[in-house]
Short mmCIF file of C-alpha atoms and ligand atoms in Angstrom, two decimals:
data_model
loop_
_atom_site.label_atom_id
_atom_site.label_comp_id
_atom_site.label_asym_id
_atom_site.label_seq_id
_atom_site.Cartn_x
_atom_site.Cartn_y
_atom_site.Cartn_z
CA MET A 1 -3.26 96.52 -28.01
CA VAL A 2 -5.13 99.81 -27.96
CA LYS A 3 -3.27 103.03 -27.14
CA VAL A 4 -4.45 104.71 -23.96
CA HIS A 5 -3.52 107.67 -21.78
CA LEU A 6 -1.30 106.71 -18.86
CA THR A 7 -3.61 107.65 -16.01
CA PRO A 8 -3.09 106.32 -12.45
CA LEU A 9 -6.28 104.28 -12.93
CA PHE A 10 -4.80 102.72 -16.05
CA LEU A 11 -1.58 101.83 -14.23
CA LEU A 12 -3.68 100.34 -11.44
CA THR A 13 -5.61 98.16 -13.89
CA ILE A 14 -2.39 97.07 -15.62
CA LEU A 15 -1.08 95.99 -12.23
CA SER A 16 -4.29 94.12 -11.46
CA GLY A 17 -4.07 92.38 -14.87
CA VAL A 18 -7.21 93.98 -16.39
CA GLU A 19 -6.87 96.64 -19.07
CA LEU A 20 -9.41 99.41 -18.60
CA LEU A 21 -9.99 101.72 -21.53
CA ARG A 22 -11.67 105.13 -21.76
CA PRO A 23 -15.40 104.57 -22.27
CA LYS A 24 -16.86 105.26 -25.71
CA VAL A 25 -19.75 107.70 -25.53
CA LEU A 26 -22.72 107.10 -27.87
CA TYR A 27 -25.98 108.97 -28.38
CA VAL A 28 -29.13 107.51 -29.88
CA ARG A 29 -32.69 108.63 -30.39
CA GLU A 30 -35.49 106.49 -29.01
CA GLY A 31 -36.83 104.12 -31.69
CA GLU A 32 -33.66 104.05 -33.79
CA MET A 33 -30.99 101.43 -34.24
CA VAL A 34 -27.50 101.64 -32.73
CA VAL A 35 -24.46 99.39 -33.02
CA LEU A 36 -21.62 99.06 -30.48
CA HIS A 37 -18.41 97.82 -32.12
CA CYS A 38 -15.98 96.05 -29.82
CA HIS A 39 -12.43 96.14 -31.11
CA LEU A 40 -10.61 93.60 -29.03
CA GLU A 41 -7.92 91.48 -30.60
CA ALA A 42 -9.55 88.11 -30.05
CA ASP A 43 -11.59 85.55 -31.86
CA ASP A 44 -15.34 86.01 -31.34
CA SER A 45 -15.83 82.88 -29.23
CA GLY A 46 -14.39 84.08 -25.92
CA LEU A 47 -16.12 87.46 -26.12
CA PHE A 48 -18.99 88.44 -23.86
CA TRP A 49 -20.96 91.62 -23.20
CA THR A 50 -22.22 93.07 -19.97
CA ILE A 51 -25.44 95.09 -20.44
CA PRO A 52 -26.86 97.80 -18.11
CA SER A 53 -28.90 95.26 -16.12
CA GLY A 54 -25.58 93.63 -15.21
CA GLN A 55 -26.35 90.49 -17.18
CA ARG A 56 -23.64 88.81 -19.26
CA MET A 57 -24.45 87.92 -22.85
CA ASN A 58 -22.60 85.97 -25.54
CA GLN A 59 -23.36 85.14 -29.14
CA THR A 60 -25.60 82.20 -28.26
CA SER A 61 -27.72 84.12 -25.79
CA ASP A 62 -31.36 84.13 -26.90
CA THR A 63 -32.82 87.56 -26.10
CA SER A 64 -36.10 87.24 -27.96
CA THR A 65 -37.90 85.58 -25.06
CA SER A 66 -36.18 87.60 -22.36
CA ALA A 67 -38.38 89.14 -19.70
CA ASP A 68 -35.74 91.85 -19.23
CA GLN A 69 -36.71 94.96 -21.25
CA SER A 70 -33.05 95.96 -21.79
CA GLN A 71 -32.34 92.59 -23.41
CA MET A 72 -35.16 92.85 -25.92
CA SER A 73 -34.20 93.49 -29.51
CA VAL A 74 -30.49 93.23 -28.64
CA LEU A 75 -28.46 91.15 -31.06
CA ILE A 76 -24.85 90.04 -30.71
CA HIS A 77 -22.97 89.28 -33.90
CA GLY A 78 -19.22 88.81 -34.01
CA GLN A 79 -17.70 91.73 -32.17
CA SER A 80 -20.82 93.93 -32.52
CA LEU A 81 -23.76 94.45 -30.22
CA VAL A 82 -26.78 95.67 -32.17
CA VAL A 83 -29.71 97.42 -30.49
CA LEU A 84 -32.34 97.10 -33.24
CA GLN A 85 -34.86 99.50 -31.73
CA THR A 86 -33.69 101.63 -28.85
CA SER A 87 -35.90 102.27 -25.85
CA MET A 88 -35.18 104.17 -22.63
CA SER A 89 -34.31 100.84 -20.97
CA HIS A 90 -31.21 100.57 -23.20
CA HIS A 91 -29.69 103.68 -21.55
CA GLY A 92 -26.57 102.87 -19.50
CA ASN A 93 -23.12 101.30 -19.40
CA TYR A 94 -22.04 98.42 -21.60
CA SER A 95 -18.77 96.53 -21.72
CA CYS A 96 -17.26 93.85 -23.90
CA SER A 97 -14.62 91.56 -22.43
CA LEU A 98 -12.61 88.49 -23.26
CA GLY A 99 -13.44 85.31 -21.40
CA ASN A 100 -10.35 85.52 -19.23
CA ALA A 101 -11.19 89.21 -18.53
CA SER A 102 -7.73 90.42 -19.52
CA SER A 103 -9.23 93.24 -21.68
CA GLN A 104 -12.43 95.18 -21.42
CA ILE A 105 -13.98 98.05 -23.40
CA TRP A 106 -16.64 100.29 -21.90
CA PHE A 107 -19.49 102.06 -23.69
CA ARG A 108 -21.77 104.74 -22.32
CA LEU A 109 -25.02 104.84 -24.27
CA THR A 110 -27.30 107.85 -23.86
CA VAL A 111 -30.85 107.52 -25.18
CA TYR A 112 -32.80 110.68 -26.04
CA THR A 113 -36.50 111.10 -26.59
CA ALA A 114 -37.64 111.63 -30.18
CA GLN A 115 -38.26 115.35 -29.56
CA SER A 116 -34.98 116.04 -27.73
CA SER A 117 -33.33 119.23 -29.01
CA GLU A 118 -30.09 118.24 -27.25
CA TYR A 119 -29.91 115.14 -29.45
CA LYS A 120 -30.59 117.24 -32.57
CA GLU A 121 -27.55 119.36 -31.76
CA LYS A 122 -25.31 116.35 -31.15
CA ASN A 123 -26.46 114.55 -34.29
CA GLN A 124 -25.65 117.37 -36.77
CA TYR A 125 -23.02 117.04 -39.47
CA PRO A 126 -21.96 120.10 -41.52
CA ALA A 127 -21.59 120.29 -45.30
CA THR A 128 -20.51 123.23 -47.50
CA CYS A 129 -21.15 123.77 -51.20
CA PHE A 130 -20.86 126.76 -53.58
CA THR A 131 -23.59 128.23 -55.74
CA GLN A 132 -23.75 127.13 -59.37
CA GLU A 133 -21.47 124.21 -58.58
CA PRO A 134 -22.40 120.52 -58.32
CA CYS A 135 -23.04 119.42 -54.74
CA THR A 136 -23.44 115.93 -53.25
CA LEU A 137 -24.60 115.22 -49.70
CA TYR A 138 -23.06 112.24 -47.90
CA CYS A 139 -24.89 110.33 -45.18
CA PRO A 140 -22.68 109.71 -42.13
CA ALA A 141 -21.91 106.12 -41.15
CA ALA A 142 -21.44 106.27 -37.38
CA ASN A 143 -22.60 103.31 -35.25
CA ILE A 144 -24.42 101.54 -38.04
CA PRO A 145 -24.24 97.81 -38.81
CA CYS A 146 -21.26 96.59 -40.77
CA THR A 147 -22.51 95.28 -44.10
CA ASN A 148 -21.38 91.79 -43.09
CA ILE A 149 -23.58 91.35 -40.02
CA SER A 150 -25.50 88.30 -41.07
CA GLY A 151 -29.26 88.53 -41.22
CA ILE A 152 -29.32 92.32 -41.35
CA SER A 153 -29.66 93.78 -44.82
CA SER A 154 -29.55 97.40 -45.83
CA ARG A 155 -32.54 98.89 -47.66
CA GLY A 156 -30.71 102.02 -48.68
CA ILE A 157 -30.82 105.69 -47.77
CA THR A 158 -33.60 108.24 -48.18
CA TRP A 159 -33.16 112.01 -47.90
CA SER A 160 -35.63 114.64 -46.76
CA LYS A 161 -35.32 118.34 -46.14
CA GLU A 162 -36.58 119.91 -42.93
CA GLY A 163 -39.82 121.77 -43.60
CA GLU A 164 -40.59 119.84 -46.77
CA THR A 165 -42.88 116.84 -47.06
CA SER A 166 -41.56 115.21 -50.21
CA LEU A 167 -38.31 113.28 -50.41
CA SER A 168 -35.26 115.28 -51.38
CA GLN A 169 -32.34 114.63 -53.67
CA SER A 170 -28.82 114.24 -52.32
CA HIS A 171 -27.10 115.43 -55.50
CA PHE A 172 -27.54 118.92 -56.95
CA PRO A 173 -26.07 119.46 -60.45
CA SER A 174 -26.02 123.21 -59.79
CA VAL A 175 -26.78 124.08 -56.19
CA GLN A 176 -28.69 127.29 -55.25
CA GLN A 177 -28.50 129.38 -52.11
CA ASN A 178 -32.08 128.39 -51.22
CA ASP A 179 -30.94 124.72 -51.12
CA SER A 180 -29.25 125.51 -47.78
CA GLY A 181 -30.91 123.88 -44.78
CA VAL A 182 -31.10 120.78 -42.60
CA TYR A 183 -31.35 117.51 -44.47
CA THR A 184 -32.10 114.17 -42.83
CA CYS A 185 -30.77 110.94 -44.21
CA ASN A 186 -32.51 107.76 -43.12
CA ARG A 187 -30.59 104.50 -43.36
CA SER A 188 -33.00 101.60 -43.11
CA TYR A 189 -32.43 97.86 -42.62
CA THR A 190 -34.48 94.71 -42.40
CA TYR A 191 -33.91 91.90 -39.93
CA LYS A 192 -36.21 88.87 -39.80
CA GLY A 193 -38.84 90.75 -41.80
CA GLN A 194 -38.84 93.79 -39.52
CA THR A 195 -37.63 97.28 -40.59
CA TYR A 196 -35.21 99.21 -38.43
CA TYR A 197 -33.50 102.54 -39.15
CA LYS A 198 -31.05 105.21 -38.07
CA THR A 199 -31.17 108.89 -39.08
CA PHE A 200 -28.54 111.61 -39.34
CA ALA A 201 -28.97 115.34 -39.82
CA VAL A 202 -26.74 117.04 -42.44
CA VAL A 203 -26.67 120.84 -42.34
CA LEU A 204 -25.95 122.18 -45.82
CA ASN A 205 -24.50 125.66 -46.10
CA VAL A 206 -24.51 126.94 -49.68
CA GLN A 207 -22.08 129.83 -50.06
CA THR A 208 -22.09 132.27 -52.93
CA ASN A 209 -18.86 132.60 -54.81
CA GLU A 210 -18.88 136.34 -54.06
CA GLN A 211 -18.05 135.41 -50.48
CA LEU A 212 -14.66 134.58 -51.91
CA GLY A 213 -12.34 137.56 -52.20
CA GLU A 214 -11.45 139.05 -55.55
CA SER A 215 -8.63 137.60 -57.63
CA MET A 216 -6.33 140.23 -59.13
CA ILE A 217 -3.04 140.93 -60.86
CA LEU A 218 -0.67 142.88 -58.60
CA SER A 219 2.17 143.52 -61.04
CA PRO A 220 3.21 144.57 -63.65
CA LYS A 221 1.08 147.64 -64.32
CA GLN A 222 -0.95 148.13 -67.50
CA ASN A 223 1.25 149.42 -70.39
CA GLN A 224 4.38 149.17 -68.25
CA GLU A 225 7.57 149.44 -70.32
CA PHE A 226 10.51 147.13 -69.71
CA GLN A 227 13.85 148.35 -71.00
CA VAL A 228 15.90 145.45 -72.26
CA ASP A 229 19.24 144.81 -73.93
CA LEU A 230 19.00 142.93 -77.20
CA GLY A 231 20.41 139.42 -76.80
CA SER A 232 20.07 139.36 -73.01
CA THR A 233 17.92 137.02 -70.88
CA VAL A 234 14.84 138.76 -69.53
CA VAL A 235 12.36 137.45 -66.90
CA ILE A 236 9.13 139.36 -66.33
CA ASP A 237 7.13 138.20 -63.30
CA CYS A 238 3.36 138.54 -63.36
CA LYS A 239 2.26 138.39 -59.71
CA ALA A 240 -1.38 137.78 -58.82
CA VAL A 241 -3.52 136.77 -55.85
CA VAL A 242 -6.27 134.27 -56.63
CA THR A 243 -9.01 132.94 -54.37
CA SER A 244 -9.73 129.68 -56.16
CA GLU A 245 -7.51 126.90 -57.45
CA ALA A 246 -9.58 127.06 -60.65
CA ASP A 247 -8.24 130.55 -61.43
CA GLU A 248 -5.51 130.60 -64.06
CA VAL A 249 -2.72 133.09 -64.72
CA PHE A 250 -0.84 132.86 -68.02
CA TRP A 251 0.92 134.91 -70.72
CA LEU A 252 -0.12 135.84 -74.25
CA SER A 253 2.15 137.07 -77.03
CA GLY A 254 -0.09 139.29 -79.10
CA THR A 255 -3.15 137.05 -79.36
CA SER A 256 -1.42 133.66 -79.15
CA PHE A 257 -0.66 131.67 -75.99
CA VAL A 258 2.86 131.54 -74.66
CA GLU A 259 3.77 127.90 -73.92
CA LYS A 260 5.32 126.50 -70.75
CA ASP A 261 7.82 124.54 -72.88
CA ASP A 262 11.29 125.72 -71.76
CA SER A 263 12.92 124.54 -75.01
CA LEU A 264 11.26 127.49 -76.79
CA PRO A 265 13.04 130.89 -76.98
CA VAL A 266 10.09 132.52 -75.19
CA PHE A 267 8.13 130.56 -72.57
CA TYR A 268 6.62 131.00 -69.13
CA ASN A 269 6.68 129.07 -65.88
CA TYR A 270 4.25 129.12 -63.01
CA SER A 271 4.47 128.79 -59.25
CA TRP A 272 2.07 129.36 -56.37
CA GLU A 273 2.07 129.64 -52.61
CA GLN A 274 -0.88 129.23 -50.26
CA GLY A 275 -1.48 132.42 -48.28
CA ALA A 276 -3.77 132.92 -45.28
CA LYS A 277 -6.83 133.87 -47.35
CA ASP A 278 -5.79 133.41 -50.96
CA ILE A 279 -3.19 131.88 -53.22
CA GLU A 280 -0.20 133.93 -54.36
CA THR A 281 0.83 133.05 -57.88
CA THR A 282 3.73 134.04 -60.13
CA ALA A 283 3.75 133.47 -63.89
CA SER A 284 7.25 134.33 -65.16
CA LEU A 285 7.61 135.25 -68.84
CA ILE A 286 11.11 134.25 -69.90
CA PHE A 287 13.03 135.48 -72.98
CA LYS A 288 16.16 133.39 -73.34
CA LYS A 289 17.65 136.03 -75.73
CA VAL A 290 15.60 139.11 -76.51
CA SER A 291 15.37 139.54 -80.30
CA GLU A 292 14.30 142.49 -82.47
CA ASP A 293 11.16 140.52 -83.19
CA ASP A 294 10.26 140.38 -79.47
CA LEU A 295 10.31 144.17 -79.32
CA LEU A 296 7.57 144.41 -81.93
CA ARG A 297 5.06 142.40 -79.90
CA ASN A 298 2.74 143.21 -77.03
CA TYR A 299 2.81 140.73 -74.14
CA THR A 300 -0.28 140.22 -71.99
CA CYS A 301 -0.56 138.57 -68.58
CA LYS A 302 -4.11 137.28 -68.19
CA LEU A 303 -6.04 136.13 -65.12
CA GLN A 304 -8.90 133.83 -66.08
CA SER A 305 -11.49 132.94 -63.46
CA ASP A 306 -14.74 131.01 -63.17
CA HIS A 307 -16.25 133.28 -60.54
CA GLN A 308 -15.38 136.73 -61.87
CA SER A 309 -14.60 138.41 -65.17
CA SER A 310 -11.11 138.01 -66.59
CA THR A 311 -8.51 140.71 -66.09
CA PHE A 312 -5.22 141.36 -67.88
CA VAL A 313 -2.25 143.69 -68.18
CA THR A 314 -0.25 144.37 -71.37
CA ILE A 315 3.41 145.29 -71.31
CA VAL A 316 5.94 146.30 -73.97
CA LEU A 317 9.68 145.81 -74.29
CA THR A 318 11.82 148.77 -75.36
CA PRO A 319 15.50 148.57 -76.25
CA LYS A 320 17.79 150.08 -73.64
CA ALA A 321 20.88 150.45 -75.90
CA ARG A 322 19.16 152.40 -78.74
CA ASP A 323 17.77 154.98 -76.37
CA LEU A 324 21.25 155.74 -75.08
CA SER A 325 22.82 156.11 -78.56
CA VAL A 326 20.16 158.60 -79.64
CA ILE A 327 20.93 160.74 -76.58
CA ILE A 328 24.69 160.49 -77.18
CA CYS A 329 24.19 161.52 -80.82
CA ILE A 330 22.15 164.61 -79.92
CA VAL A 331 24.59 165.69 -77.18
CA GLY A 332 27.52 165.11 -79.56
CA ILE A 333 26.03 167.32 -82.27
CA ILE A 334 25.36 170.12 -79.78
CA VAL A 335 28.94 169.97 -78.48
CA VAL A 336 30.40 170.07 -82.01
CA VAL A 337 28.23 173.09 -82.94
CA LEU A 338 29.22 174.98 -79.75
CA VAL A 339 32.93 174.29 -80.24
CA ALA A 340 32.78 175.27 -83.91
CA SER A 341 31.02 178.59 -83.21
CA ALA A 342 33.44 179.38 -80.35
CA VAL A 343 36.43 178.70 -82.59
CA PHE A 344 34.96 180.97 -85.29
CA LYS A 345 34.18 183.83 -82.89
CA PHE A 346 37.52 183.80 -81.08
CA ARG A 347 39.73 182.75 -84.06
CA ILE A 348 42.01 185.83 -83.88
CA ASP A 349 42.47 185.59 -80.12
CA LEU A 350 43.16 181.92 -80.59
CA ALA A 351 45.72 182.54 -83.32
CA LEU A 352 47.47 185.19 -81.19
CA PHE A 353 47.34 182.94 -78.17
CA LEU A 354 48.93 180.12 -80.16
CA ARG A 355 51.57 182.50 -81.57
CA ASP A 356 52.47 183.85 -78.12
CA THR A 357 52.55 180.56 -76.32
CA LEU A 358 53.98 178.31 -79.04
CA GLY A 359 56.15 180.95 -80.80
CA CYS A 360 54.95 180.08 -84.27
CA TYR A 361 55.49 183.31 -86.17
CA GLY A 362 54.77 183.56 -89.83
CA THR A 363 57.88 183.90 -92.09
CA PRO A 364 57.72 186.31 -95.03
CA PRO A 365 59.15 185.32 -98.49
CA ASP A 366 62.64 186.92 -97.91
CA GLY A 367 63.19 184.89 -94.70
CA LYS A 368 63.55 187.92 -92.43
CA LYS A 369 61.44 188.55 -89.39
CA TYR A 370 59.14 191.59 -89.19
CA ASP A 371 56.46 193.00 -86.95
CA ALA A 372 54.19 193.79 -89.91
CA CYS A 373 54.06 193.68 -93.68
CA LEU A 374 52.78 196.50 -95.78
CA MET A 375 50.98 195.56 -98.94
CA PHE A 376 49.68 197.97 -101.53
CA TYR A 377 46.85 197.55 -103.98
CA LYS A 378 45.15 199.67 -106.52
CA SER A 379 42.09 201.42 -105.21
CA SER A 380 38.96 201.41 -107.30
CA SER A 381 37.45 204.42 -105.47
CA GLY A 382 40.23 206.79 -106.62
CA VAL A 383 40.99 207.84 -103.06
CA GLU A 384 44.44 206.45 -102.35
CA LEU A 385 47.70 207.15 -100.58
CA GLY A 386 50.28 209.14 -102.51
CA LYS A 387 54.03 208.34 -102.47
CA ALA A 388 54.64 211.02 -99.85
CA ASP A 389 51.92 209.59 -97.61
CA ARG A 390 53.46 206.13 -97.82
CA LYS A 391 56.92 207.42 -96.87
CA TRP A 392 55.41 209.33 -93.99
CA LEU A 393 53.57 206.23 -92.76
CA GLU A 394 56.71 204.08 -92.98
CA GLY A 395 58.68 206.71 -91.11
CA VAL A 396 56.16 207.01 -88.32
CA LEU A 397 55.79 203.23 -87.90
CA GLU A 398 59.56 202.50 -88.07
CA GLU A 399 61.06 205.46 -86.28
CA ARG A 400 58.39 206.65 -83.92
CA PHE A 401 56.95 203.21 -82.85
CA GLY A 402 59.98 201.01 -83.53
CA TYR A 403 58.27 198.42 -85.81
CA SER A 404 60.33 196.59 -88.33
CA LEU A 405 58.37 196.51 -91.54
CA CYS A 406 58.55 194.43 -94.69
CA LEU A 407 57.45 196.05 -97.90
CA LEU A 408 56.14 193.60 -100.47
CA SER A 409 57.92 195.17 -103.43
CA GLU A 410 56.43 193.09 -106.27
CA ASN A 411 53.03 194.68 -105.56
CA PHE A 412 54.59 198.08 -104.97
CA SER A 413 53.92 200.61 -107.70
CA GLU A 414 53.11 204.28 -107.99
CA ASP A 415 49.40 203.51 -108.51
CA ASN A 416 48.92 201.03 -105.68
CA GLY A 417 46.88 201.77 -102.60
CA MET A 418 48.13 200.48 -99.32
CA GLU A 419 46.71 198.38 -96.54
CA VAL A 420 48.29 197.38 -93.27
C1 NAG B 501 -22.50 81.61 -23.73
O1 NAG B 501 -23.06 81.66 -22.43
C2 NAG B 501 -23.68 80.46 -22.01
C3 NAG B 501 -24.27 80.72 -20.63
O2 NAG B 501 -25.08 81.87 -20.67
C4 NAG B 501 -22.60 79.38 -21.96
O3 NAG B 501 -23.21 78.17 -21.64
C5 NAG B 501 -21.92 79.25 -23.34
O4 NAG B 501 -20.86 78.32 -23.27
C6 NAG B 501 -21.39 80.56 -23.78
N1 NAG B 501 -20.86 80.40 -25.14
C7 NAG B 501 -19.66 80.86 -25.49
C8 NAG B 501 -19.29 80.71 -26.95
O5 NAG B 501 -18.89 81.41 -24.71
C1 NAG B 502 -16.51 92.20 -41.86
O1 NAG B 502 -15.64 91.90 -42.93
C2 NAG B 502 -14.34 92.48 -42.82
C3 NAG B 502 -13.56 92.04 -44.03
O2 NAG B 502 -14.28 92.28 -45.18
C4 NAG B 502 -13.66 91.98 -41.55
O3 NAG B 502 -12.38 92.62 -41.41
C5 NAG B 502 -14.54 92.34 -40.36
O4 NAG B 502 -13.96 91.81 -39.18
C6 NAG B 502 -15.94 91.76 -40.53
N1 NAG B 502 -16.79 92.19 -39.44
C7 NAG B 502 -17.59 91.40 -38.80
C8 NAG B 502 -18.39 92.02 -37.71
O5 NAG B 502 -17.69 90.22 -39.09
C1 NAG B 503 -21.81 104.40 -16.14
O1 NAG B 503 -20.54 104.31 -15.49
C2 NAG B 503 -20.09 105.54 -14.93
C3 NAG B 503 -18.71 105.29 -14.38
O2 NAG B 503 -17.86 104.78 -15.37
C4 NAG B 503 -21.04 106.01 -13.84
O3 NAG B 503 -20.61 107.25 -13.34
C5 NAG B 503 -22.42 106.17 -14.47
O4 NAG B 503 -23.34 106.48 -13.45
C6 NAG B 503 -22.85 104.87 -15.12
N1 NAG B 503 -24.11 105.08 -15.82
C7 NAG B 503 -25.16 104.29 -15.61
C8 NAG B 503 -26.41 104.69 -16.39
O5 NAG B 503 -25.11 103.31 -14.93
C1 NAG B 504 -6.63 85.93 -22.48
O1 NAG B 504 -6.93 85.30 -23.70
C2 NAG B 504 -6.23 85.83 -24.84
C3 NAG B 504 -6.69 85.09 -26.06
O2 NAG B 504 -8.05 84.84 -26.01
C4 NAG B 504 -4.75 85.67 -24.64
O3 NAG B 504 -4.06 86.25 -25.71
C5 NAG B 504 -4.33 86.32 -23.34
O4 NAG B 504 -2.95 86.08 -23.08
C6 NAG B 504 -5.17 85.79 -22.17
N1 NAG B 504 -4.82 86.51 -20.93
C7 NAG B 504 -4.70 85.94 -19.76
C8 NAG B 504 -4.38 86.84 -18.61
O5 NAG B 504 -4.81 84.72 -19.63
C1 NAG B 505 -34.53 128.47 -55.51
O1 NAG B 505 -34.16 129.58 -56.27
C2 NAG B 505 -34.19 129.36 -57.68
C3 NAG B 505 -33.71 130.62 -58.35
O2 NAG B 505 -32.57 131.07 -57.73
C4 NAG B 505 -35.59 128.98 -58.12
O3 NAG B 505 -35.58 128.68 -59.50
C5 NAG B 505 -36.06 127.77 -57.34
O4 NAG B 505 -37.39 127.49 -57.66
C6 NAG B 505 -35.95 128.02 -55.86
N1 NAG B 505 -36.27 126.81 -55.16
C7 NAG B 505 -37.01 126.79 -54.09
C8 NAG B 505 -37.24 125.47 -53.47
O5 NAG B 505 -37.48 127.81 -53.62
C1 NAG B 506 -36.88 105.88 -41.94
O1 NAG B 506 -37.25 104.92 -42.94
C2 NAG B 506 -38.00 103.84 -42.42
C3 NAG B 506 -38.21 102.87 -43.55
O2 NAG B 506 -38.44 103.47 -44.75
C4 NAG B 506 -39.32 104.36 -41.87
O3 NAG B 506 -40.04 103.32 -41.32
C5 NAG B 506 -39.00 105.39 -40.78
O4 NAG B 506 -40.19 105.97 -40.28
C6 NAG B 506 -38.13 106.47 -41.30
N1 NAG B 506 -37.73 107.32 -40.20
C7 NAG B 506 -37.81 108.62 -40.23
C8 NAG B 506 -37.43 109.37 -39.01
O5 NAG B 506 -38.21 109.17 -41.22
C1 NAG B 507 11.19 129.93 -63.93
O1 NAG B 507 12.28 130.06 -64.82
C2 NAG B 507 13.28 130.96 -64.39
C3 NAG B 507 14.31 131.07 -65.49
O2 NAG B 507 14.62 129.82 -66.03
C4 NAG B 507 13.87 130.49 -63.10
O3 NAG B 507 14.80 131.44 -62.62
C5 NAG B 507 12.77 130.32 -62.07
O4 NAG B 507 13.29 129.77 -60.89
C6 NAG B 507 11.69 129.42 -62.62
N1 NAG B 507 10.61 129.34 -61.66
C7 NAG B 507 9.97 128.21 -61.39
C8 NAG B 507 8.89 128.29 -60.37
O5 NAG B 507 10.26 127.16 -61.94
C1 NAG B 508 0.10 146.90 -78.76
O1 NAG B 508 -0.87 147.50 -77.97
C2 NAG B 508 -1.18 148.83 -78.32
C3 NAG B 508 -2.19 149.33 -77.32
O2 NAG B 508 -1.87 148.96 -76.03
C4 NAG B 508 -1.72 148.89 -79.73
O3 NAG B 508 -1.94 150.21 -80.11
C5 NAG B 508 -0.69 148.26 -80.67
O4 NAG B 508 -1.24 148.20 -81.95
C6 NAG B 508 -0.35 146.87 -80.22
N1 NAG B 508 0.71 146.34 -81.06
C7 NAG B 508 0.68 145.09 -81.52
C8 NAG B 508 1.83 144.69 -82.35
O5 NAG B 508 -0.22 144.32 -81.26
#
């Protein structure tokens, strides 16, 4: 059974026992061959055709002597009706039916004059190729004889280009923009010594590769630094947009290729996603455990293309931990220097502060506690305190100001100077 739309007409024909299908519309140019293929599930014997004159035809019908113009050069073979050389009289409605009329297929054949521009438009098939690439034109195969129609043999296809007199090729090893244009393929056949043919127009549009957008690396940036911890796993994504499947994005380590093999300590993997206009790709460089050795190398993400010059970005890895320790070291040294100079500058205040708050007074050799000790030494300048001066000083300090003094007697002599 053939699938059809459930129109009221269809339901009506189901009810009346005859299946009516949507007519097939065919166009043909005067003088050319056309084949109507009937696809009814039946053996060929019960099949008959109704042609525009209203006459019924089956496989045994002899049309060669027919007086009816529309029957001339019509051939029925199996499930196909072949019009070997179309004339205006072949224009009209055709149907194929089974003998018991349970199924029927309709055809509407429109015949155009050889010069018809309307036919030219309907008979055009587009083809697109790209400059500098190989290009092959294919001849369409609509409404032509099946190769197994007995008695009809194909003589092959010839190609010609509109505006040129000589025959054309259908394969271009490296197509040029000036190869664009309308090509006609001519399929020709022989039947009982006569030649028949059908033509198709193929419109070739050769596009330059520049009409493609530009492929480029989006990230990382050239000379970008990646701070890493030694021993950690690091993944660096190289993101690019490419306009052709032939474009490749991959990683280099120095000047050698990074492999995709994930059993290696450093490898890369690749994924892509089809965007509206281009393809978004990601090549991820993966370090399973960053080593010292990895830090010494430059890594390059390269975009290699057939239709534009290659581009690349180089990145470097820098150790995160070492940077921090250098800073800590410098800060530590500064702090130590500041503390040391502060301690030196305020050492007396500090000593007094500690004495006052912690009560750690110094104890002189005789075990008694004093406010001050007086020590005497011999002066080299000759200017020194006499015995009377020393007594006077002791008296003033002890009696007037209330200090308790210790006098270091072992250094005490008539000739000694004195210092407080
Ligand atoms: C073909 O049609 C003729 C009458 O035109 C009829 O005698 C003949 O039996 C038909 N043959 C088949 C196979 O239906
Ligand atoms: C042509 O041969 C194919 C099988 O090769 C067959 O399915 C088809 O029905 C045949 N067509 C005709 C018109 O005999
Ligand atoms: C073909 O049949 C359609 C209806 O299916 C009719 O409108 C049209 O006029 C017919 N064409 C010819 C040439 O008889
Ligand atoms: C018509 O014939 C086909 C086989 O040729 C058969 O399958 C179908 O049932 C028949 N239909 C009617 C209504 O007799
Ligand atoms: C097409 O252009 C190429 C150069 O681009 C030239 O060599 C060739 O002759 C041209 N062909 C025609 C048919 O003009
Ligand atoms: C197609 O080829 C045949 C046989 O070679 C020839 O007779 C016929 O004129 C050609 N048709 C066109 C439109 O070139
Ligand atoms: C690439 O490998 C990384 C790390 O093994 C993983 O996270 C990521 O999903 C992989 N990507 C693809 C596309 O396989
Ligand atoms: C890494 O690249 C820089 C320039 O980007 C270059 O000066 C340096 O020599 C390269 N180092 C190695 C190990 O290739």
